[in-house]
XYZ file of C-alpha atoms in Angstrom:
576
model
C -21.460 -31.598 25.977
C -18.501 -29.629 24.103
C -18.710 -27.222 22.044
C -18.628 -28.379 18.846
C -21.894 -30.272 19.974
C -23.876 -27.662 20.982
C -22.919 -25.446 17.843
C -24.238 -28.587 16.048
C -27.475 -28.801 17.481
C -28.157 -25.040 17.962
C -27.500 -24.501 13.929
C -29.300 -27.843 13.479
C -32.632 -26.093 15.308
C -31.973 -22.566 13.232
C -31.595 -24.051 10.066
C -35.323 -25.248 10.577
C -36.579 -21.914 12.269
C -35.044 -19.756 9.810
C -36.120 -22.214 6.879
C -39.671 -22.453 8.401
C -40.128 -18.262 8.673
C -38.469 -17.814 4.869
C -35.613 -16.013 5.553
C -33.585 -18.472 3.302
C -30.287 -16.981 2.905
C -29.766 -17.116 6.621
C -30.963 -20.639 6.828
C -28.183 -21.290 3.935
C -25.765 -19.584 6.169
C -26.290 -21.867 8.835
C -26.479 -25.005 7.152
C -23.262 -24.620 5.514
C -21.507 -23.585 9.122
C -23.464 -26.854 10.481
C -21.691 -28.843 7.591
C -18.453 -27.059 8.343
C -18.293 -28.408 12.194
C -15.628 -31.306 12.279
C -17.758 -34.405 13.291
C -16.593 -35.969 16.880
C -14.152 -39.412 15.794
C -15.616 -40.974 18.791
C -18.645 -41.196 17.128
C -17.975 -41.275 13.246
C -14.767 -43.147 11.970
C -13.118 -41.930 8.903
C -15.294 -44.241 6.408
C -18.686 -42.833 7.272
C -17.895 -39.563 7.562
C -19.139 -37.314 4.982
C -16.188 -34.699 4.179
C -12.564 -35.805 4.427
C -10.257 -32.613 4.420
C -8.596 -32.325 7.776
C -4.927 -33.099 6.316
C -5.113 -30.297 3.802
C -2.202 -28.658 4.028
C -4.160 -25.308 3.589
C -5.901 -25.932 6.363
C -3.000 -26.912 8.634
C -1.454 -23.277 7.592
C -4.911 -21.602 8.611
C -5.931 -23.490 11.460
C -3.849 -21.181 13.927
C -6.124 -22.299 16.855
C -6.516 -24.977 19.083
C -9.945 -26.242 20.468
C -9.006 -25.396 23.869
C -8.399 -21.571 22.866
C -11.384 -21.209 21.021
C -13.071 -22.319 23.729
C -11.682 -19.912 25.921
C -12.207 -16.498 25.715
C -11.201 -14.983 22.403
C -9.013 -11.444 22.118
C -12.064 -9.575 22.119
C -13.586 -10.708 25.114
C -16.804 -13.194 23.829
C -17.090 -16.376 25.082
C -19.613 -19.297 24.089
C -23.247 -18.991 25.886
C -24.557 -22.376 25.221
C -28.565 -21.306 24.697
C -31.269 -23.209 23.190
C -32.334 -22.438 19.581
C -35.960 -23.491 20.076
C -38.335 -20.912 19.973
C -41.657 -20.555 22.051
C -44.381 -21.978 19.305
C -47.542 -20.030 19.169
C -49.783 -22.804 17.061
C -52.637 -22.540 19.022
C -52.865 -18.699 18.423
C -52.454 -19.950 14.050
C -54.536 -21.260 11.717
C -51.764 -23.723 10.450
C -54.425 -24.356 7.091
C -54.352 -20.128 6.370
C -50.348 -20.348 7.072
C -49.252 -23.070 5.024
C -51.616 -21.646 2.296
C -50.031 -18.157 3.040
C -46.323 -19.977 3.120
C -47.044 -21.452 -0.349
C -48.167 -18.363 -1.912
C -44.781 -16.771 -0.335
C -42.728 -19.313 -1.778
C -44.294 -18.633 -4.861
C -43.123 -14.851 -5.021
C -46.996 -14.100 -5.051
C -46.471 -12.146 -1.893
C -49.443 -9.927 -1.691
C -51.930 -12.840 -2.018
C -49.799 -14.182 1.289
C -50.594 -10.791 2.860
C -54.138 -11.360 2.586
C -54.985 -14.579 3.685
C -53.227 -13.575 6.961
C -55.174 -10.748 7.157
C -56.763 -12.105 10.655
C -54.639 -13.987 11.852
C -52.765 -12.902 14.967
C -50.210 -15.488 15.881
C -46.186 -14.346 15.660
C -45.566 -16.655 12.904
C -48.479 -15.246 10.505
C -47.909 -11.464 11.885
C -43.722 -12.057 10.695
C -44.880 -13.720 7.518
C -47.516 -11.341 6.666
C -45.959 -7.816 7.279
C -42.391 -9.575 5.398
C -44.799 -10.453 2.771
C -45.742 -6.608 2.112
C -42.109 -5.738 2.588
C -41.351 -8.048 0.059
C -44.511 -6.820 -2.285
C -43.242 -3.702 -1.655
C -39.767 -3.498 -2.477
C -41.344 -5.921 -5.910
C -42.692 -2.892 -7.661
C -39.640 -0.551 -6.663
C -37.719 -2.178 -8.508
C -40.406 -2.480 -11.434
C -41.243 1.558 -10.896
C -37.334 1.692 -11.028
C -37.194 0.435 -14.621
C -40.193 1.813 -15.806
C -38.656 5.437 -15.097
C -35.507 5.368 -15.173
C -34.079 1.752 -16.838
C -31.960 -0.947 -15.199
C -29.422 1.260 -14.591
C -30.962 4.420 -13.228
C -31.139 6.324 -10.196
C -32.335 4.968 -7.447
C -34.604 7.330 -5.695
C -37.948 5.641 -5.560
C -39.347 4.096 -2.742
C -41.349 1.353 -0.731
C -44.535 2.527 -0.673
C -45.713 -0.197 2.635
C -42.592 1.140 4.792
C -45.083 3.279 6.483
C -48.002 1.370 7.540
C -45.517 -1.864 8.122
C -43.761 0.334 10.646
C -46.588 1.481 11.950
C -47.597 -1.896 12.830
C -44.311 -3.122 14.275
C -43.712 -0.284 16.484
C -47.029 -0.918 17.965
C -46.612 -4.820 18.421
C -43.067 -3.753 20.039
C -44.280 -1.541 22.261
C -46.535 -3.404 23.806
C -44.127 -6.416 23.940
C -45.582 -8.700 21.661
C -42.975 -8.878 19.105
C -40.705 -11.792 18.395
C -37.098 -11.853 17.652
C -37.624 -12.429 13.782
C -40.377 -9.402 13.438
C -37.894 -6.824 15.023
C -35.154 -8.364 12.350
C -38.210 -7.193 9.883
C -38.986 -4.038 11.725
C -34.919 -2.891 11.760
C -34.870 -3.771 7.782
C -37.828 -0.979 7.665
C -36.080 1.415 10.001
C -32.734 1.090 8.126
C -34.711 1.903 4.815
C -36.481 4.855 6.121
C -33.179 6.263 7.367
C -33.878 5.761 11.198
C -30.247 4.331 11.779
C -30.081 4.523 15.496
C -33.201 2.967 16.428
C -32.571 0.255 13.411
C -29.419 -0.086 15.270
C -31.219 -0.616 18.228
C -34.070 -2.855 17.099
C -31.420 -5.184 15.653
C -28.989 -5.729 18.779
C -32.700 -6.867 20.354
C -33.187 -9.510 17.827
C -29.874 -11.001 17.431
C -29.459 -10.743 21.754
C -33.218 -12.788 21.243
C -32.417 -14.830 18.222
C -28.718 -14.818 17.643
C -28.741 -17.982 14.450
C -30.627 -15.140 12.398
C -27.054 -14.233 10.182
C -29.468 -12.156 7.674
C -29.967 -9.798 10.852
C -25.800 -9.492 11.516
C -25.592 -8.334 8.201
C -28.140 -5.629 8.600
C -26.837 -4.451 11.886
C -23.070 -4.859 9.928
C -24.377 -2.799 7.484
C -24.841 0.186 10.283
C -21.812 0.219 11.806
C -19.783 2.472 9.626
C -17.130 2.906 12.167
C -15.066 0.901 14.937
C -16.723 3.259 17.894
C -20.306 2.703 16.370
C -19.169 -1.320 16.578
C -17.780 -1.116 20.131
C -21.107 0.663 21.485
C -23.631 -2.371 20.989
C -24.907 -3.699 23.569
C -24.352 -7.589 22.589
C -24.751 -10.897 24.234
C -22.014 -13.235 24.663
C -22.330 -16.200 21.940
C -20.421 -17.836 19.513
C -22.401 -16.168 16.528
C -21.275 -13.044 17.734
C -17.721 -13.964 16.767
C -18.845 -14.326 13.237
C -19.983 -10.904 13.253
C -17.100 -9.289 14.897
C -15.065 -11.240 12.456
C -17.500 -9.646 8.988
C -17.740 -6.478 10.649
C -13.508 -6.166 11.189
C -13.436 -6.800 7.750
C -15.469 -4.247 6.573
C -14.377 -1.731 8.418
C -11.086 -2.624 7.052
C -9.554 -3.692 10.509
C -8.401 -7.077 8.029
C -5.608 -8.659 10.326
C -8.218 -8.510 13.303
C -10.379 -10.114 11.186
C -8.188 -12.770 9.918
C -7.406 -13.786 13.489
C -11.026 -13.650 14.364
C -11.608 -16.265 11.480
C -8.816 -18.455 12.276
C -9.775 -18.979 15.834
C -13.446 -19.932 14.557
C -11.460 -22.228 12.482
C -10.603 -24.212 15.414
C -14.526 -25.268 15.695
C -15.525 -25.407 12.030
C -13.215 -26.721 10.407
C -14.455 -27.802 7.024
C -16.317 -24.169 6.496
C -16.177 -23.390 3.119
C -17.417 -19.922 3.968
C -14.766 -19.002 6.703
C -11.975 -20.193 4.304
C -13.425 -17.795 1.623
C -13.837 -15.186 4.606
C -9.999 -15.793 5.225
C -9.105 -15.640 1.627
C -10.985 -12.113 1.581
C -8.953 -10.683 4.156
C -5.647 -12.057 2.654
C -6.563 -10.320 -0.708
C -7.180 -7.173 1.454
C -3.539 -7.674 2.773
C -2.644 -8.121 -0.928
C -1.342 -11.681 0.194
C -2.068 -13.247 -3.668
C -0.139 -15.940 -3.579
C -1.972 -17.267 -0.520
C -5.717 -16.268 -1.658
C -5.540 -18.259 -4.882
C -4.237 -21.545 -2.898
C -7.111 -21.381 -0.819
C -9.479 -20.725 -3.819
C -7.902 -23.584 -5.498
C -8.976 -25.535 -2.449
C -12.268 -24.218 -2.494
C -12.787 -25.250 -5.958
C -12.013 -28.922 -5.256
C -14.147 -29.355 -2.872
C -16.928 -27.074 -3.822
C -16.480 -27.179 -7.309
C -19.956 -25.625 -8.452
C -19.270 -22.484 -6.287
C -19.852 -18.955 -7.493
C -19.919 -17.243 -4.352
C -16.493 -14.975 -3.964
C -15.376 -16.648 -7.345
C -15.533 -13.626 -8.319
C -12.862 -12.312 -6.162
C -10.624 -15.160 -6.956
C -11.034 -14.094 -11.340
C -9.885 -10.085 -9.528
C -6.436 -12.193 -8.621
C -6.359 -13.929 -12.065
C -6.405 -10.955 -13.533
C -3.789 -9.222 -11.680
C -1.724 -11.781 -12.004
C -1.978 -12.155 -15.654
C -3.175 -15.795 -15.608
C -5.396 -16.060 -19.370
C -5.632 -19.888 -19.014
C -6.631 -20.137 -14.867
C -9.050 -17.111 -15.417
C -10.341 -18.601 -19.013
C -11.533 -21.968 -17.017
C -13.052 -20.104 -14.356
C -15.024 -18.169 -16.779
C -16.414 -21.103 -18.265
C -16.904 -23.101 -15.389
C -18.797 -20.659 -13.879
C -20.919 -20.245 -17.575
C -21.702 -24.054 -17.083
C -22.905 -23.584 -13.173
C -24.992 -20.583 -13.644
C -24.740 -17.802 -16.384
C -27.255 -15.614 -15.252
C -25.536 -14.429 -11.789
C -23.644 -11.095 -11.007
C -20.567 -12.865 -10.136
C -20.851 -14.978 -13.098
C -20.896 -11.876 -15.339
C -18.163 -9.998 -13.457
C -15.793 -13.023 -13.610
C -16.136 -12.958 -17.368
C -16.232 -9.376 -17.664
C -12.833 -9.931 -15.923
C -11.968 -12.389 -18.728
C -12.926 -10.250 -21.310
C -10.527 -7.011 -19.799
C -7.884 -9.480 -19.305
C -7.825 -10.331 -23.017
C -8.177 -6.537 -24.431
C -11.822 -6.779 -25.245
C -12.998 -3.555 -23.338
C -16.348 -3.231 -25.274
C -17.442 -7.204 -24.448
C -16.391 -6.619 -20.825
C -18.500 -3.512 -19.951
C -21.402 -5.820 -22.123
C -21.044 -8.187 -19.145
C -20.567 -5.472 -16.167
C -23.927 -4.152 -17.469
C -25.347 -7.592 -17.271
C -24.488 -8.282 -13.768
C -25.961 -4.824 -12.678
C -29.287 -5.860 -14.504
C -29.268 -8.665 -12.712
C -28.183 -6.696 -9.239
C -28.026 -2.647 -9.528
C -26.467 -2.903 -5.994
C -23.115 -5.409 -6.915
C -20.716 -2.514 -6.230
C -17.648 -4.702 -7.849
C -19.386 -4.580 -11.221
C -19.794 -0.648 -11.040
C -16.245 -0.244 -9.929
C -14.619 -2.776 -12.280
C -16.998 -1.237 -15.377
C -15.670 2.711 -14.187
C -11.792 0.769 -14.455
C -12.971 -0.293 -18.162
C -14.289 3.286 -19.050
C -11.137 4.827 -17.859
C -9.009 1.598 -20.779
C -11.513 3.485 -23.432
C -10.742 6.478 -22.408
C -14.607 7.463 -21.631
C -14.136 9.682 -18.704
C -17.603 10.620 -18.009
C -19.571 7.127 -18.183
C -16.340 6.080 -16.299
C -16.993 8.879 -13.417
C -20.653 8.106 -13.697
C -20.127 4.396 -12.651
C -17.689 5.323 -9.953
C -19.713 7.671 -8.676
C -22.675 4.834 -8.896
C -20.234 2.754 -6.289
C -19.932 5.007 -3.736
C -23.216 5.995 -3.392
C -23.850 2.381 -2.580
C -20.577 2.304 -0.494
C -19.191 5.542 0.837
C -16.366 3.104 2.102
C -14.907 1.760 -1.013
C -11.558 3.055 -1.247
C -11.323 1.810 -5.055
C -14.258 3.481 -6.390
C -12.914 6.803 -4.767
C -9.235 5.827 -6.567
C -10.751 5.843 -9.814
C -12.678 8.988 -9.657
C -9.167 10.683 -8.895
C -7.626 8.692 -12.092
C -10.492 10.304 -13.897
C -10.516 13.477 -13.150
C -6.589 13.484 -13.683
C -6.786 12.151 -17.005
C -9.341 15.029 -17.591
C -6.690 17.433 -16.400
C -7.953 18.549 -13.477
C -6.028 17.650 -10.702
C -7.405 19.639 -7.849
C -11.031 16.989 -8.358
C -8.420 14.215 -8.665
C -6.525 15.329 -5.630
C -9.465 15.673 -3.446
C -10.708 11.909 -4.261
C -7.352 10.784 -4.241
C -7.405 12.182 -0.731
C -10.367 10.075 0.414
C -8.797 6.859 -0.990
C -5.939 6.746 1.328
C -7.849 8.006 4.260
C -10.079 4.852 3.755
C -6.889 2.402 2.703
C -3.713 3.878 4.274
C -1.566 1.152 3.904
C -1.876 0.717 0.652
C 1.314 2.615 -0.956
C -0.358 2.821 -5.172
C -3.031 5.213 -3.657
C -0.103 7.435 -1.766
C 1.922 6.804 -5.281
C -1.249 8.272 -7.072
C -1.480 11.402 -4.970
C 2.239 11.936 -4.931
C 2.004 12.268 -8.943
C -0.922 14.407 -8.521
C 0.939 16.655 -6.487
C 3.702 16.601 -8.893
C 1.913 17.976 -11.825
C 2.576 20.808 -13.335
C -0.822 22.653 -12.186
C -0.403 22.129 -8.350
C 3.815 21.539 -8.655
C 3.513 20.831 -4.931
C 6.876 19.017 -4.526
C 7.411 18.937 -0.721
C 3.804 17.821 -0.662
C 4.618 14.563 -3.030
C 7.671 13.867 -0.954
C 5.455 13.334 1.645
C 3.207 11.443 -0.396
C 6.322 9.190 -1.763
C 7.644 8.527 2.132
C 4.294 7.329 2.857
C 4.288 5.274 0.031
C 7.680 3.357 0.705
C 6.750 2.621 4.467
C 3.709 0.863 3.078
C 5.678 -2.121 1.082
C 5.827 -0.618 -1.990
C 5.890 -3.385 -4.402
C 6.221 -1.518 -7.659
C 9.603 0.051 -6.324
C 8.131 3.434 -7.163
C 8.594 5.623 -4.306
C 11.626 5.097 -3.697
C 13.291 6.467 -7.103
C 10.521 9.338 -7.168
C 12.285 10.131 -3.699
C 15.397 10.223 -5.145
C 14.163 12.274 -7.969
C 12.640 14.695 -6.438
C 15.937 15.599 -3.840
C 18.065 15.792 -6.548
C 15.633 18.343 -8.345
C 15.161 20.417 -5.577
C 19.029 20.303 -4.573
C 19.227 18.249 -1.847
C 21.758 15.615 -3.365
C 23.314 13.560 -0.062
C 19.151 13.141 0.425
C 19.008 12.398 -3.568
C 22.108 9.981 -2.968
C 20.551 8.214 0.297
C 17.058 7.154 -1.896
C 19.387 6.367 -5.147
C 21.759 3.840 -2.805
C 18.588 2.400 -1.369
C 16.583 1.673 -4.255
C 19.764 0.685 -5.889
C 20.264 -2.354 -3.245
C 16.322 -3.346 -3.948
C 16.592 -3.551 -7.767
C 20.182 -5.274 -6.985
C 18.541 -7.916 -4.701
C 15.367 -8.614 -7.022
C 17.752 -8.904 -9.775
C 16.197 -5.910 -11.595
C 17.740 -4.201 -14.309
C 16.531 -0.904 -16.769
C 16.592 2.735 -16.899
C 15.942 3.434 -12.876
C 19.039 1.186 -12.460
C 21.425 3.008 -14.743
C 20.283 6.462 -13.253
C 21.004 5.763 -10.217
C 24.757 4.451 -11.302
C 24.942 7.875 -12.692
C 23.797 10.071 -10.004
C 25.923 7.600 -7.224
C 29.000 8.454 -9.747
C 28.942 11.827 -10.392
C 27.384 12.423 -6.622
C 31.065 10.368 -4.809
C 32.954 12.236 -7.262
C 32.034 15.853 -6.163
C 32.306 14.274 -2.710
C 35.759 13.404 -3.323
C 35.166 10.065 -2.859
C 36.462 8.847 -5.886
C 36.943 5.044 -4.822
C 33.462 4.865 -4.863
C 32.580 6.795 -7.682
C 34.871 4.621 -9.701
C 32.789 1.864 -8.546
C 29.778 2.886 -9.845
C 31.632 4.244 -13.218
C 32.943 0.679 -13.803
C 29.343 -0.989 -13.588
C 27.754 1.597 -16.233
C 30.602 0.620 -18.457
C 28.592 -2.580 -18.981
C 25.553 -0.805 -20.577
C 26.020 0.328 -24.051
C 25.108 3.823 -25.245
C 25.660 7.370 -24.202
C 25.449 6.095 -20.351
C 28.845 4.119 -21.210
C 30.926 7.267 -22.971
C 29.443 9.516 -20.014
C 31.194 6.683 -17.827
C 34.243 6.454 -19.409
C 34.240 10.608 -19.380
C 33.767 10.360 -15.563
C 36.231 7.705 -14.806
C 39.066 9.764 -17.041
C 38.252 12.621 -14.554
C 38.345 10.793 -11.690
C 41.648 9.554 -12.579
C 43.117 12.919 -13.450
C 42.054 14.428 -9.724
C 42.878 11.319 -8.074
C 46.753 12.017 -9.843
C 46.397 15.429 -8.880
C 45.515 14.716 -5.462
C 48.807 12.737 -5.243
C 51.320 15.521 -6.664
C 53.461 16.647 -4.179
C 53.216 20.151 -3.051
C-alpha cells in the first residue's frame, strides 16, 4: 500500500476519532487534508473523480516534489511511519446512554450539565469529555467575567477558575498510566494556561507521539516553541503529520523559505490541499513575493469560493497593492458568506482604510476583536489606523494589545516605534524599532525606519544610520531608499568618492526602472560637480549635458558647470 493510501485511511479513521471526542477544528483539519490527497487513476478515472485541478498551472509552479522524494526522507530527517489510527475502545468501561446524553448536552454548549451526568463514569471517553467539558465551562464565564469588568476590549487578567481541580485530576490519571492520548492534549491545554510551559511541552510531545491526527494538539505544542532550539529539542516520532508541524512551526518562527520547502514537498502527496496552498501563499507574503500570493489566492477562490479562512491575508495584499475594485469584491463576498467573523471584519476594515474612511475601518477592527479579543491582525491593523488619525495613544494602546498576545510580531513592535516617533521621542521609538528588525532582519523598511530614527535631530547618530541604511540595501530594498540616504549622508559628513559611489549606484537603479524625479536630478548634480573637482571633466560633462534636459534652476546650475568645465578643460590645453 503507498503512501497516499495509508494517509487516506489514517485521516479517514481521525476524522471520526477526533469528530467522535469533539475536538472539531482538528477533525476539520483532517478532513480537508483527506480531500486534498490526489485519488489513485487506477482506481478513479477522470469522470468520477470529485476535484479536477491537477493541470493548474499554479500548481505545476508549486508542486516542486516528486512522489518518490516525498516518500523518501525529507531535509529534515522524518520519514513516513505507517501506524494505525484506531484507538483501543473502552465501551464496556461506558455507559454509551450517559455519553451520548453527555455528547448532546456538549454539542449544545451546555457544558456543565455534560460534566455532571459523567460524574461516575470512569471510561477514557467520558473522563476526556467530562474534564474538556469543565475546561470548556470554565473558560465560558472568563470570558463573560471579562466583559462584565472590564468590556470586550479589556485586559485580560482573569482566569479559569476549574484549571486547578482539572489538573489535579489529570496529573493523577497520568501518573498512574491511565490517561489516553486525547486527555494529555486536554491536560497540556491546562498546563500551558497555568504557565507550566515545560511540562505542557512535555505532556504534548506524549500525545501527538500517541495520537499524532490530533492537529489541535500541534498547534498547542507550536504555540510553545518560541525558538528554533526549543523546536529541535522534542522528542518526536517519525510520521508524516509531523511534517505538517515542522512546516507551521518554520513559519512561525519566521524560518519562511524552510517552510515553503517543507510545504511543497507535502505537496507532492496532497495535492488538491486547499490549506497547504494557503500555507504556501503565507510564506510567499512573508518573502514579500505579492505577485505570486494573490495568483494562488485567486486559485483558492475558484475553487473554494465561500472561503474566509486567510482571506484576510489576501485583502492585506489588495491593499498594498492599491487594488479598490479586487479588494471591494472580496469585501462583499465575504459580507455574503459570513459577516459576523474576525476575518470578515478585518477584510473590510481593510476596505474601508483603503478608501480613506479611517473612522468606519477602526468600527470594523473593533468588531472583529468583539468577536475574537485574541485576532492579533485586527489589533495591529487598528494601531496602523490610529497612527492615519493621528491618535497616538489608542494607537500605542492597540499595539501594545498585539504583542502581549504575540511577543513575536515584528509589525506590532514597528508601529510602536512609528508612534513614539511621531510623539517625538525617539529614544522609545528607537528601542522598539530595535526589536522589529531583530525579529524580521531581512526586511530593509524596518532598517529604513531605524536609520531615520537615528538621523533625527535628538539622537543625530549619523554613523549609526549608515549602518542602518547598508543593512537596508543588502535586504532588497524596494523603495530605493537606502541607497540615496547613503549617498546623502557621505556627502554630509565629507566623504564624497563614498557620496559619489552610492549616487552612481542608485543612479543605474532609477536608470534601469526607468525612474525619474528629484533623487535623479541630485544625483546628476553631485556626479557633475563631484568629476569636475576630480578633474575628470569628460565625465562631468556627461552628467552636465543630461540635467540640461530638466528645466529650472538645476538647468542654469548645468549650464554654469559646463561653461567651467570648458574654461579649465582650455586651460588645461595652453601651452606652458
Amino acid at each position: 500500500m503507498g503512501i497516499k493510501e495509508n494517509c487516506r485511511n489514517e485521516l479517514r479513521a481521525a476524522v471520526r476519532q477526533l469528530s467522535d471526542r469533539c475536538i472539531y477544528s482538528a477533525s476539520k483539519w483532517a478532513a480537508e487534508q483527506l480531500v486534498g490527497i490526489e485519488q489513485d487513476p487506477a482506481k478513479y478515472t477522470p469522470s468520477h473523480t470529485r476535484f479536477q485541478r491537477g493541470s493548474s498551472s499554479i500548481r505545476r509552479r508549486f508542486r516542486t516534489a516528486t512522489e518518490a522524494a516525498f516518500t523518501s526522507t525529507p531535509a529534515a530527517g522524518v520519514s513516513h511511519v505507517a501506524t494505525s489510527p484506531v484507538l483501543e475502545d473502552d465501551n464496556e468501561a461506558i455507559d454509551s446512554d450517559f455519553y451520548l446524553l453527555a455528547k448532546s448536552y456538549f454539542d449544545c454548549r451546555e457544558y456543565r450539565r455534560a460534566t455532571h451526568v459523567l460524574r461516575d463514569q470512569t471510561g477514557k471517553k467520558a473522563v476526556f469529555l467530562r474534564c474538556y467539558a469543565l475546561f470548556l465551562a470554565g473558560e465560558k464565564r472568563k470570558e463573560e467575567e471579562m466583559i462584565e469588568l472590564e468590556g470586550p476590549l479589556g485586559k485580560n487578567d482573569i482566569v479559569n477558575h476549574e484549571l486547578v481541580s482539572i489538573e489535579r485530576e489529570l496529573s493523577t490519571l497520568r501518573k498512574n498510566g491511565n490517561i489516553d492520548s486525547f486527555t494529555l492534549y486536554l491536560y497540556g491545554l491546562v498546563l500551558k494556561q497555568k504557565g507550566s510551559d515545560n511540562l505542557a511541552r512535555t505532556v504534548l510531545v506524549e500525545s501527538v507521539n500517541s495520537y499524532p491526527w490530533n492537529w489541535s494538539a500541534w498547534s498547542e505544542l507550536q504555540s510553545l516553541c518560541t525558538t528554533s532550539e526549543t523546536l529541535n529539542s522534542l522528542n518526536l516520532n517519525n510520521h508524516w503529520m509531523k511534517d505538517f508541524f515542522l512546516a507551521y512551526a518554520y513559519q512561525e518562527l519566521r524560518m519562511h523559505s524552510e517552510s515553503l520547502v517543507k510545504y511543497e514537498n507535502l505537496q507532492g502527496t496532497f495535492s488538491f490541499s486547499n490549506y497547504i496552498q494557503a500555507q504556501i501563499a503565507k510564506a510567499q507574503y512573508s518573502l514579500r513575493e505579492f505577485e505570486q500570493v494573490e495568483v494562488i489566492f485567486e486559485e483558492l477562490l475558484r475553487n473554494d469560493p465561500y472561503r474566509i479562512e486567510d482571506m484576510d491575508m489576501y485583502s492585506n495584499v489588495l491593499y498594498a497593492k492599491e487594488c479598490f475594485s479586487a479588494l471591494s469584491y472580496l469585501a462583499h463576498r465575504v459580507f455574503l458568506t459570513d459577516k459576523y467573523r474576525p476575518e470578515s471584519c478585518c477584510i473590510i476594515g481593510n476596505y474601508y482604510s483603503l478608501k480613506g474612511q479611517h473612522e468606519k475601518s477602526v468600527m470594523y477592527f473593533r468588531r472583529a476583536l468583539k468577536l475574537n479579543k485574541n485576532y492579533l491582525s485586527a489589533w495591529t491593523l487598528m494601531g496602523h489606523e490610529y497612527v492615519e488619525m493621528k491618535n497616538t495613544p489608542a494607537a500605542v494602546d492597540a499595539y501594545r494589545r498585539a504583542v502581549d498576545i504575540n511577543p513575536c510580531d515584528y509589525r506590532a513592535w514597528y508601529g510602536l516605534g512609528q508612534a513614539y516617533e511621531m510623539m517625538g521621542m525617539p529614544f522609545y521609538a528607537l528601542h522598539y524599532f530595535k526589536k522589529s528588525v531583530f525579529l524580521q532582519p531581512s526586511d530593509s523598511r524596518l532598517w529604513i525606519a531605524m536609520a531615520q530614527c537615528f538621523e533625527t535631530e535628538q539622537l543625530h547618530m549619523l554613523e549609526e544610520a549608515i549602518k542602518c541604511y547598508r543593512r537596508a540595501a543588502n535586504c532588497n530594498d524596494r523603495e530605493a531608499i537606502a541607497l540615496h540616504q547613503l549617498a546623502k549622508l557621505h556627502a554630509e559628513l565629507g566623504r564624497s568618492d563614498e557620496a559619489a559611489f552610492y549616487y552612481k549606484k542608485d543612479l543605474e537603479i532609477m536608470e534601469a526602472e526607468e525612474r525619474e524625479g528629484p533623487n535623479l536630478v541630485e544625483a546628476l548634480m553631485f556626479l557633475a560637480r563631484y568629476y569636475k573637482a576630480q578633474k575628470r571633466f569628460e565625465d562631468a560633462e556627461v552628467y552636465c549635458t543630461r540635467l540640461l534636459d530638466y528645466s529650472g534652476p538645476e538647468k542654469e546650475t548645468a549650464k554654469s558647470l559646463l561653461r567651467g568645465i570648458r574654461y579649465e578643460m582650455d586651460v588645461e590645453h595652453l601651452p606652458p
